[in-house]
């Protein structure tokens, strides 16, 4: 087990942002980053994503269509990767995985493997090794932009986005960035994980959402 206690995220030290404000704030701050890294910790095993045709196909049980739509975005990913290179920007992601995989996570791992092909640095960490770190509950969903802004992304029980709490305190941001880096160092590259654990799986069984 990875006995790594997470730093705290006191809500009173941050600013609550509703979904639309969070999305706008995130886009503006992300676009301004130059010569810096960003980090994401993804813990939930199911999300209700909005605005994704591939995710919608998964919800309808149309697995081959969902994968086809993932493959169609390669040009967009290439353009984004070139923009990141011009900006000196590198994005890292830690994806916590539980077994058996949920339909959502099976789908997302196809997406993440493709993102890794275009430069996103992604590693998986098994939920089993986080047992000690999660003794008081699951880790939060966290994104850190450019070492200066941390968002604790909030979701309702169904996995739908409910905005975020934004933190700019350098101590909080720094501690969480160090924590996610340590998880990343303990993780497995998403491409090798995908080849071993995901590539051979049959289409997931989904119910209408």
PDB file of C-alpha atoms in Angstrom:
ATOM      1  CA  UNK A   1       0.000   0.000   0.000  1.00  0.00           C
ATOM      2  CA  UNK A   2       1.064   3.548  -0.685  1.00  0.00           C
ATOM      3  CA  UNK A   3       0.931   5.127   2.772  1.00  0.00           C
ATOM      4  CA  UNK A   4       0.784   8.666   1.494  1.00  0.00           C
ATOM      5  CA  UNK A   5      -1.503  10.980   3.443  1.00  0.00           C
ATOM      6  CA  UNK A   6      -3.066  13.694   1.348  1.00  0.00           C
ATOM      7  CA  UNK A   7      -2.706  17.364   2.290  1.00  0.00           C
ATOM      8  CA  UNK A   8      -5.836  19.142   3.462  1.00  0.00           C
ATOM      9  CA  UNK A   9      -8.092  21.333   1.339  1.00  0.00           C
ATOM     10  CA  UNK A  10      -9.973  23.586   3.792  1.00  0.00           C
ATOM     11  CA  UNK A  11     -13.018  24.951   1.914  1.00  0.00           C
ATOM     12  CA  UNK A  12     -12.796  28.242   3.788  1.00  0.00           C
ATOM     13  CA  UNK A  13      -9.350  28.873   2.264  1.00  0.00           C
ATOM     14  CA  UNK A  14     -10.728  28.734  -1.278  1.00  0.00           C
ATOM     15  CA  UNK A  15     -13.374  30.421  -3.416  1.00  0.00           C
ATOM     16  CA  UNK A  16     -16.446  28.501  -4.572  1.00  0.00           C
ATOM     17  CA  UNK A  17     -17.108  28.821  -8.309  1.00  0.00           C
ATOM     18  CA  UNK A  18     -20.300  27.676 -10.020  1.00  0.00           C
ATOM     19  CA  UNK A  19     -19.834  25.494 -13.096  1.00  0.00           C
ATOM     20  CA  UNK A  20     -19.926  28.181 -15.811  1.00  0.00           C
ATOM     21  CA  UNK A  21     -17.621  30.518 -13.881  1.00  0.00           C
ATOM     22  CA  UNK A  22     -15.213  27.648 -13.189  1.00  0.00           C
ATOM     23  CA  UNK A  23     -15.074  26.634 -16.843  1.00  0.00           C
ATOM     24  CA  UNK A  24     -14.410  30.215 -17.968  1.00  0.00           C
ATOM     25  CA  UNK A  25     -11.819  30.827 -15.244  1.00  0.00           C
ATOM     26  CA  UNK A  26     -10.058  27.559 -16.065  1.00  0.00           C
ATOM     27  CA  UNK A  27      -9.876  28.321 -19.794  1.00  0.00           C
ATOM     28  CA  UNK A  28      -8.473  31.804 -19.232  1.00  0.00           C
ATOM     29  CA  UNK A  29      -5.816  30.701 -16.759  1.00  0.00           C
ATOM     30  CA  UNK A  30      -4.865  27.650 -18.808  1.00  0.00           C
ATOM     31  CA  UNK A  31      -4.413  29.723 -21.972  1.00  0.00           C
ATOM     32  CA  UNK A  32      -2.073  32.124 -20.157  1.00  0.00           C
ATOM     33  CA  UNK A  33       0.402  29.440 -19.029  1.00  0.00           C
ATOM     34  CA  UNK A  34       3.921  29.649 -20.465  1.00  0.00           C
ATOM     35  CA  UNK A  35       6.894  27.389 -19.688  1.00  0.00           C
ATOM     36  CA  UNK A  36       5.181  25.566 -16.840  1.00  0.00           C
ATOM     37  CA  UNK A  37       3.578  22.262 -15.875  1.00  0.00           C
ATOM     38  CA  UNK A  38       0.061  21.384 -14.831  1.00  0.00           C
ATOM     39  CA  UNK A  39      -1.112  18.378 -12.840  1.00  0.00           C
ATOM     40  CA  UNK A  40      -4.419  16.532 -12.528  1.00  0.00           C
ATOM     41  CA  UNK A  41      -5.577  13.884 -10.048  1.00  0.00           C
ATOM     42  CA  UNK A  42      -8.630  11.928 -11.220  1.00  0.00           C
ATOM     43  CA  UNK A  43     -10.249   9.692  -8.619  1.00  0.00           C
ATOM     44  CA  UNK A  44     -13.945   9.123  -9.408  1.00  0.00           C
ATOM     45  CA  UNK A  45     -14.766   6.022 -11.432  1.00  0.00           C
ATOM     46  CA  UNK A  46     -17.779   7.534 -13.178  1.00  0.00           C
ATOM     47  CA  UNK A  47     -18.564  10.971 -14.588  1.00  0.00           C
ATOM     48  CA  UNK A  48     -21.509  12.397 -16.478  1.00  0.00           C
ATOM     49  CA  UNK A  49     -19.568  14.447 -19.003  1.00  0.00           C
ATOM     50  CA  UNK A  50     -21.370  17.101 -20.985  1.00  0.00           C
ATOM     51  CA  UNK A  51     -20.586  18.037 -24.566  1.00  0.00           C
ATOM     52  CA  UNK A  52     -18.847  14.792 -25.576  1.00  0.00           C
ATOM     53  CA  UNK A  53     -20.421  12.947 -28.513  1.00  0.00           C
ATOM     54  CA  UNK A  54     -18.307   9.884 -27.735  1.00  0.00           C
ATOM     55  CA  UNK A  55     -19.438   9.891 -24.099  1.00  0.00           C
ATOM     56  CA  UNK A  56     -23.046  10.191 -25.276  1.00  0.00           C
ATOM     57  CA  UNK A  57     -22.564   7.155 -27.523  1.00  0.00           C
ATOM     58  CA  UNK A  58     -21.238   5.186 -24.550  1.00  0.00           C
ATOM     59  CA  UNK A  59     -24.339   6.160 -22.570  1.00  0.00           C
ATOM     60  CA  UNK A  60     -26.514   4.767 -25.372  1.00  0.00           C
ATOM     61  CA  UNK A  61     -24.563   1.509 -25.376  1.00  0.00           C
ATOM     62  CA  UNK A  62     -23.000   2.239 -28.789  1.00  0.00           C
ATOM     63  CA  UNK A  63     -19.455   1.125 -28.025  1.00  0.00           C
ATOM     64  CA  UNK A  64     -18.019   1.021 -31.542  1.00  0.00           C
ATOM     65  CA  UNK A  65     -19.436   4.471 -32.247  1.00  0.00           C
ATOM     66  CA  UNK A  66     -17.912   5.784 -29.028  1.00  0.00           C
ATOM     67  CA  UNK A  67     -14.479   4.493 -30.071  1.00  0.00           C
ATOM     68  CA  UNK A  68     -14.890   5.811 -33.606  1.00  0.00           C
ATOM     69  CA  UNK A  69     -15.615   9.283 -32.275  1.00  0.00           C
ATOM     70  CA  UNK A  70     -12.551   9.136 -30.027  1.00  0.00           C
ATOM     71  CA  UNK A  71     -10.425   8.297 -33.050  1.00  0.00           C
ATOM     72  CA  UNK A  72     -11.905  11.193 -35.031  1.00  0.00           C
ATOM     73  CA  UNK A  73     -10.387  13.820 -32.761  1.00  0.00           C
ATOM     74  CA  UNK A  74      -6.756  13.094 -33.662  1.00  0.00           C
ATOM     75  CA  UNK A  75      -6.373  16.298 -35.665  1.00  0.00           C
ATOM     76  CA  UNK A  76      -7.604  18.345 -32.707  1.00  0.00           C
ATOM     77  CA  UNK A  77      -5.203  16.585 -30.348  1.00  0.00           C
ATOM     78  CA  UNK A  78      -2.308  17.166 -32.716  1.00  0.00           C
ATOM     79  CA  UNK A  79      -3.121  20.872 -32.949  1.00  0.00           C
ATOM     80  CA  UNK A  80      -3.381  21.086 -29.161  1.00  0.00           C
ATOM     81  CA  UNK A  81      -0.055  19.268 -28.740  1.00  0.00           C
ATOM     82  CA  UNK A  82       1.666  21.703 -31.095  1.00  0.00           C
ATOM     83  CA  UNK A  83       0.210  24.644 -29.180  1.00  0.00           C
ATOM     84  CA  UNK A  84       1.434  23.148 -25.892  1.00  0.00           C
ATOM     85  CA  UNK A  85       4.916  22.764 -27.356  1.00  0.00           C
ATOM     86  CA  UNK A  86       4.960  26.398 -28.480  1.00  0.00           C
ATOM     87  CA  UNK A  87       3.909  27.497 -24.995  1.00  0.00           C
ATOM     88  CA  UNK A  88       6.376  25.229 -23.204  1.00  0.00           C
ATOM     89  CA  UNK A  89       3.413  23.594 -21.468  1.00  0.00           C
ATOM     90  CA  UNK A  90       3.322  20.010 -20.159  1.00  0.00           C
ATOM     91  CA  UNK A  91       0.210  18.378 -18.704  1.00  0.00           C
ATOM     92  CA  UNK A  92       0.475  15.432 -16.284  1.00  0.00           C
ATOM     93  CA  UNK A  93      -2.422  13.282 -15.142  1.00  0.00           C
ATOM     94  CA  UNK A  94      -2.734  10.620 -12.416  1.00  0.00           C
ATOM     95  CA  UNK A  95      -5.703   8.317 -13.031  1.00  0.00           C
ATOM     96  CA  UNK A  96      -6.794   6.161 -10.067  1.00  0.00           C
ATOM     97  CA  UNK A  97      -8.289   2.864 -11.237  1.00  0.00           C
ATOM     98  CA  UNK A  98     -10.492   0.341  -9.466  1.00  0.00           C
ATOM     99  CA  UNK A  99     -11.138  -3.218 -10.631  1.00  0.00           C
ATOM    100  CA  UNK A 100     -13.398  -4.304 -12.188  1.00  0.00           C
ATOM    101  CA  UNK A 101     -13.424  -1.279 -14.450  1.00  0.00           C
ATOM    102  CA  UNK A 102     -16.642   0.685 -14.706  1.00  0.00           C
ATOM    103  CA  UNK A 103     -17.972   1.195 -18.263  1.00  0.00           C
ATOM    104  CA  UNK A 104     -17.001   4.848 -17.978  1.00  0.00           C
ATOM    105  CA  UNK A 105     -13.432   4.061 -16.950  1.00  0.00           C
ATOM    106  CA  UNK A 106     -13.022   1.450 -19.689  1.00  0.00           C
ATOM    107  CA  UNK A 107     -14.087   4.135 -22.174  1.00  0.00           C
ATOM    108  CA  UNK A 108     -11.911   6.818 -20.591  1.00  0.00           C
ATOM    109  CA  UNK A 109      -8.806   4.632 -20.689  1.00  0.00           C
ATOM    110  CA  UNK A 110      -9.210   4.365 -24.466  1.00  0.00           C
ATOM    111  CA  UNK A 111      -9.348   8.161 -24.525  1.00  0.00           C
ATOM    112  CA  UNK A 112      -6.371   8.580 -22.200  1.00  0.00           C
ATOM    113  CA  UNK A 113      -4.215   6.143 -24.157  1.00  0.00           C
ATOM    114  CA  UNK A 114      -4.862   8.262 -27.250  1.00  0.00           C
ATOM    115  CA  UNK A 115      -4.070  11.489 -25.380  1.00  0.00           C
ATOM    116  CA  UNK A 116      -0.761   9.968 -24.306  1.00  0.00           C
ATOM    117  CA  UNK A 117       0.128   9.467 -27.971  1.00  0.00           C
ATOM    118  CA  UNK A 118      -0.032  13.243 -28.383  1.00  0.00           C
ATOM    119  CA  UNK A 119       2.145  14.180 -25.449  1.00  0.00           C
ATOM    120  CA  UNK A 120      -0.059  14.155 -22.359  1.00  0.00           C
ATOM    121  CA  UNK A 121       1.853  12.410 -19.580  1.00  0.00           C
ATOM    122  CA  UNK A 122      -0.525   9.994 -17.919  1.00  0.00           C
ATOM    123  CA  UNK A 123      -0.015   7.309 -15.299  1.00  0.00           C
ATOM    124  CA  UNK A 124      -2.424   5.004 -13.529  1.00  0.00           C
ATOM    125  CA  UNK A 125      -2.460   4.172  -9.826  1.00  0.00           C
ATOM    126  CA  UNK A 126      -4.460   1.269  -8.419  1.00  0.00           C
ATOM    127  CA  UNK A 127      -7.001   2.214  -5.768  1.00  0.00           C
ATOM    128  CA  UNK A 128      -5.781  -0.790  -3.767  1.00  0.00           C
ATOM    129  CA  UNK A 129      -2.409   0.791  -3.097  1.00  0.00           C
ATOM    130  CA  UNK A 130      -4.104   3.972  -1.880  1.00  0.00           C
ATOM    131  CA  UNK A 131      -5.979   2.246   0.939  1.00  0.00           C
ATOM    132  CA  UNK A 132      -3.993   3.968   3.681  1.00  0.00           C
ATOM    133  CA  UNK A 133      -4.158   7.344   1.961  1.00  0.00           C
ATOM    134  CA  UNK A 134      -7.945   7.019   1.705  1.00  0.00           C
ATOM    135  CA  UNK A 135      -8.670   5.831   5.231  1.00  0.00           C
ATOM    136  CA  UNK A 136     -10.908   8.875   5.768  1.00  0.00           C
ATOM    137  CA  UNK A 137     -12.489   8.884   2.327  1.00  0.00           C
ATOM    138  CA  UNK A 138     -11.626   8.989  -1.393  1.00  0.00           C
ATOM    139  CA  UNK A 139      -9.100  11.492  -2.639  1.00  0.00           C
ATOM    140  CA  UNK A 140     -10.577  14.639  -4.193  1.00  0.00           C
ATOM    141  CA  UNK A 141     -10.584  15.589  -7.858  1.00  0.00           C
ATOM    142  CA  UNK A 142      -7.791  18.153  -8.222  1.00  0.00           C
ATOM    143  CA  UNK A 143      -6.306  20.182 -11.080  1.00  0.00           C
ATOM    144  CA  UNK A 144      -3.269  22.457 -10.629  1.00  0.00           C
ATOM    145  CA  UNK A 145      -2.542  24.982 -13.377  1.00  0.00           C
ATOM    146  CA  UNK A 146       0.965  26.285 -13.837  1.00  0.00           C
ATOM    147  CA  UNK A 147       1.931  25.852 -10.201  1.00  0.00           C
ATOM    148  CA  UNK A 148      -0.235  28.789  -9.111  1.00  0.00           C
ATOM    149  CA  UNK A 149      -3.920  27.810  -9.123  1.00  0.00           C
ATOM    150  CA  UNK A 150      -5.572  24.709  -7.689  1.00  0.00           C
ATOM    151  CA  UNK A 151      -9.145  23.665  -8.418  1.00  0.00           C
ATOM    152  CA  UNK A 152     -10.948  21.069  -6.348  1.00  0.00           C
ATOM    153  CA  UNK A 153     -13.514  20.005  -8.921  1.00  0.00           C
ATOM    154  CA  UNK A 154     -16.915  19.153  -7.452  1.00  0.00           C
ATOM    155  CA  UNK A 155     -19.495  16.627  -8.647  1.00  0.00           C
ATOM    156  CA  UNK A 156     -22.921  15.475  -7.557  1.00  0.00           C
ATOM    157  CA  UNK A 157     -23.700  11.826  -6.793  1.00  0.00           C
ATOM    158  CA  UNK A 158     -24.395  11.061 -10.464  1.00  0.00           C
ATOM    159  CA  UNK A 159     -20.982  12.377 -11.500  1.00  0.00           C
ATOM    160  CA  UNK A 160     -22.223  15.639 -13.046  1.00  0.00           C
ATOM    161  CA  UNK A 161     -20.013  18.712 -12.663  1.00  0.00           C
ATOM    162  CA  UNK A 162     -20.978  21.157  -9.919  1.00  0.00           C
ATOM    163  CA  UNK A 163     -18.191  23.698 -10.367  1.00  0.00           C
ATOM    164  CA  UNK A 164     -15.088  23.920  -8.203  1.00  0.00           C
ATOM    165  CA  UNK A 165     -13.340  25.478  -5.248  1.00  0.00           C
ATOM    166  CA  UNK A 166     -10.397  27.596  -6.391  1.00  0.00           C
ATOM    167  CA  UNK A 167      -7.277  27.948  -4.252  1.00  0.00           C
ATOM    168  CA  UNK A 168      -4.384  30.343  -4.849  1.00  0.00           C
ATOM    169  CA  UNK A 169      -2.564  29.984  -1.511  1.00  0.00           C
ATOM    170  CA  UNK A 170       1.004  29.029  -2.486  1.00  0.00           C
ATOM    171  CA  UNK A 171       1.360  26.641   0.455  1.00  0.00           C
ATOM    172  CA  UNK A 172      -1.777  24.672  -0.420  1.00  0.00           C
ATOM    173  CA  UNK A 173      -0.938  24.609  -4.129  1.00  0.00           C
ATOM    174  CA  UNK A 174       2.662  23.571  -3.501  1.00  0.00           C
ATOM    175  CA  UNK A 175       1.792  20.771  -1.092  1.00  0.00           C
ATOM    176  CA  UNK A 176      -0.777  19.320  -3.481  1.00  0.00           C
ATOM    177  CA  UNK A 177       1.514  19.582  -6.470  1.00  0.00           C
ATOM    178  CA  UNK A 178       4.201  17.670  -4.553  1.00  0.00           C
ATOM    179  CA  UNK A 179       1.613  15.085  -3.509  1.00  0.00           C
ATOM    180  CA  UNK A 180       0.348  14.474  -7.048  1.00  0.00           C
ATOM    181  CA  UNK A 181       3.929  14.263  -8.313  1.00  0.00           C
ATOM    182  CA  UNK A 182       4.622  11.542  -5.758  1.00  0.00           C
ATOM    183  CA  UNK A 183       1.546   9.613  -6.876  1.00  0.00           C
ATOM    184  CA  UNK A 184       2.660  10.044 -10.467  1.00  0.00           C
ATOM    185  CA  UNK A 185       6.077   8.657  -9.602  1.00  0.00           C
ATOM    186  CA  UNK A 186       4.452   5.568  -8.090  1.00  0.00           C
ATOM    187  CA  UNK A 187       2.156   5.027 -11.068  1.00  0.00           C
ATOM    188  CA  UNK A 188       2.269   2.993 -14.266  1.00  0.00           C
ATOM    189  CA  UNK A 189       2.331   4.512 -17.735  1.00  0.00           C
ATOM    190  CA  UNK A 190      -1.183   4.457 -19.175  1.00  0.00           C
ATOM    191  CA  UNK A 191      -0.058   2.821 -22.419  1.00  0.00           C
ATOM    192  CA  UNK A 192       1.411  -0.251 -20.724  1.00  0.00           C
ATOM    193  CA  UNK A 193      -1.583  -0.449 -18.351  1.00  0.00           C
ATOM    194  CA  UNK A 194      -3.971  -0.240 -21.294  1.00  0.00           C
ATOM    195  CA  UNK A 195      -2.164  -2.962 -23.247  1.00  0.00           C
ATOM    196  CA  UNK A 196      -2.284  -5.358 -20.289  1.00  0.00           C
ATOM    197  CA  UNK A 197      -5.634  -4.599 -18.645  1.00  0.00           C
ATOM    198  CA  UNK A 198      -7.935  -2.920 -21.169  1.00  0.00           C
ATOM    199  CA  UNK A 199      -7.157  -3.714 -24.807  1.00  0.00           C
ATOM    200  CA  UNK A 200      -8.567  -7.262 -24.648  1.00  0.00           C
ATOM    201  CA  UNK A 201     -11.814  -6.409 -22.838  1.00  0.00           C
ATOM    202  CA  UNK A 202     -15.179  -6.914 -24.567  1.00  0.00           C
ATOM    203  CA  UNK A 203     -17.502  -3.902 -24.923  1.00  0.00           C
ATOM    204  CA  UNK A 204     -18.861  -2.852 -21.532  1.00  0.00           C
ATOM    205  CA  UNK A 205     -22.480  -3.399 -20.601  1.00  0.00           C
ATOM    206  CA  UNK A 206     -24.156  -0.061 -20.034  1.00  0.00           C
ATOM    207  CA  UNK A 207     -27.645   1.037 -19.046  1.00  0.00           C
ATOM    208  CA  UNK A 208     -29.322   4.189 -20.319  1.00  0.00           C
ATOM    209  CA  UNK A 209     -28.267   7.100 -18.114  1.00  0.00           C
TER     210      UNK A 209
END
